[in-house]
Coordinates of C-alpha atoms in Angstrom, one line a residue:
X382 CA -5.0 2.7 9.3
X383 CA -2.9 0.0 11.1
X384 CA -5.2 -2.8 9.7
X385 CA -4.9 -1.4 6.2
X386 CA -1.1 -1.3 6.5
X387 CA -1.2 -5.0 7.6
X388 CA -3.5 -5.8 4.7
X389 CA -1.1 -4.2 2.2
X390 CA 1.9 -6.0 3.7
X391 CA 0.1 -9.4 3.7
X392 CA -0.9 -9.0 0.1
X393 CA 2.6 -8.0 -0.8
X394 CA 4.1 -11.1 0.8
X395 CA 1.7 -13.5 -0.8
X396 CA 2.6 -15.2 -4.1
X397 CA -1.0 -15.7 -5.0
X398 CA -4.5 -14.2 -4.6
X399 CA -6.0 -14.4 -1.1
X400 CA -9.7 -14.7 -0.4
X401 CA -11.6 -12.2 1.6
X402 CA -12.3 -15.0 4.1
X403 CA -8.7 -15.8 4.6
X404 CA -7.7 -12.2 5.0
X405 CA -10.6 -11.6 7.4
X406 CA -9.5 -14.6 9.5
X407 CA -5.9 -13.4 9.6
X408 CA -6.8 -9.9 10.5
X409 CA -9.5 -10.8 13.0
X410 CA -12.3 -8.9 11.2
X411 CA -15.3 -9.7 9.0
X412 CA -15.1 -10.2 5.2
X413 CA -17.2 -7.1 4.8
X414 CA -14.5 -5.1 6.7
X415 CA -11.8 -6.4 4.5
X416 CA -13.8 -5.6 1.4
X417 CA -14.3 -2.0 2.6
X418 CA -10.6 -1.7 3.4
X419 CA -9.7 -3.0 0.0
X420 CA -12.0 -0.5 -1.7
X421 CA -10.6 2.4 0.4
X422 CA -7.1 1.4 -0.5
X423 CA -7.9 1.0 -4.2
X424 CA -9.6 4.4 -4.2
X425 CA -6.5 6.0 -2.7
X426 CA -4.3 4.6 -5.5
X427 CA -2.9 1.3 -4.0
X428 CA -2.7 -1.1 -7.0
X429 CA -4.9 -3.9 -5.6
X430 CA -6.7 -6.3 -8.0
X431 CA -9.9 -8.1 -7.0
X432 CA -10.9 -11.2 -9.0
X433 CA -14.5 -12.2 -8.1
X434 CA -15.9 -15.7 -8.0
X435 CA -14.5 -19.2 -7.5
X436 CA -10.8 -19.2 -7.7
X437 CA -10.7 -15.4 -7.3
X438 CA -9.3 -13.3 -4.5
X439 CA -7.3 -10.2 -3.8
X440 CA -3.8 -9.4 -4.9
X441 CA -1.4 -6.4 -5.1
X442 CA 0.8 -5.5 -8.0
X443 CA 4.4 -6.2 -7.4
X444 CA 5.8 -3.2 -9.2
X445 CA 9.1 -1.8 -8.1
X446 CA 9.6 1.9 -7.6
X447 CA 10.7 3.5 -10.9
X448 CA 13.0 6.0 -9.2
X449 CA 13.5 8.3 -6.3
X450 CA 10.6 10.0 -4.6
X451 CA 11.2 13.6 -3.8
X452 CA 9.3 15.1 -0.9
X453 CA 9.4 18.5 0.5
X454 CA 9.6 19.2 4.3
X455 CA 5.9 19.6 4.9
X456 CA 5.2 16.3 3.1
X457 CA 7.9 14.5 5.2
X458 CA 6.5 16.0 8.4
X459 CA 3.0 14.8 7.4
X460 CA 4.3 11.3 6.9
X461 CA 6.2 11.3 10.1
X462 CA 3.2 12.6 12.0
X463 CA 1.0 9.8 10.5
X464 CA 3.7 7.2 11.4
X465 CA 4.1 8.5 14.9
X466 CA 0.3 8.3 15.4
X467 CA 0.6 4.5 15.0
X468 CA 2.8 4.4 18.0
X469 CA 4.0 0.9 19.2
X470 CA 1.4 -0.8 17.0
X471 CA 3.2 0.3 13.9
X472 CA 4.2 -2.5 11.5
X473 CA 7.9 -3.2 10.8
X474 CA 7.5 -1.4 7.4
X475 CA 6.1 1.7 9.1
X476 CA 8.9 1.7 11.7
X477 CA 11.5 1.2 9.0
X478 CA 10.1 4.2 7.0
X479 CA 10.2 6.3 10.2
X480 CA 13.8 5.4 10.8
X481 CA 14.7 6.3 7.2
X482 CA 12.9 9.7 7.3
X483 CA 14.4 10.5 10.7
X484 CA 17.9 9.7 9.4
X485 CA 17.3 11.8 6.2
X486 CA 16.5 14.8 8.3
X487 CA 19.7 14.6 10.5
X488 CA 22.2 17.3 9.8
X489 CA 24.9 15.9 7.6

């Protein structure tokens, strides 16, 4: 999960497609591992595009959220449990999300 989060963040910060080889090198894994992670993420709904062949690579859509996301308490708890499971290895995005969720649950 941590590696996949880093993969999403890396794709999001890139202005161009990245090759599996480059991603594998940056993540310290094999190209096959990156390919599996990309497929898992695509299957779960992450908008990742793969362009095969020379000049190809992997990219992520840069869409902005279309509005507020409403979650009920069990959904928030599930997200917080997942983020907490990452522990100190959590990415800055994951840590930021945890801070926002925690703040949203504080009594007003």
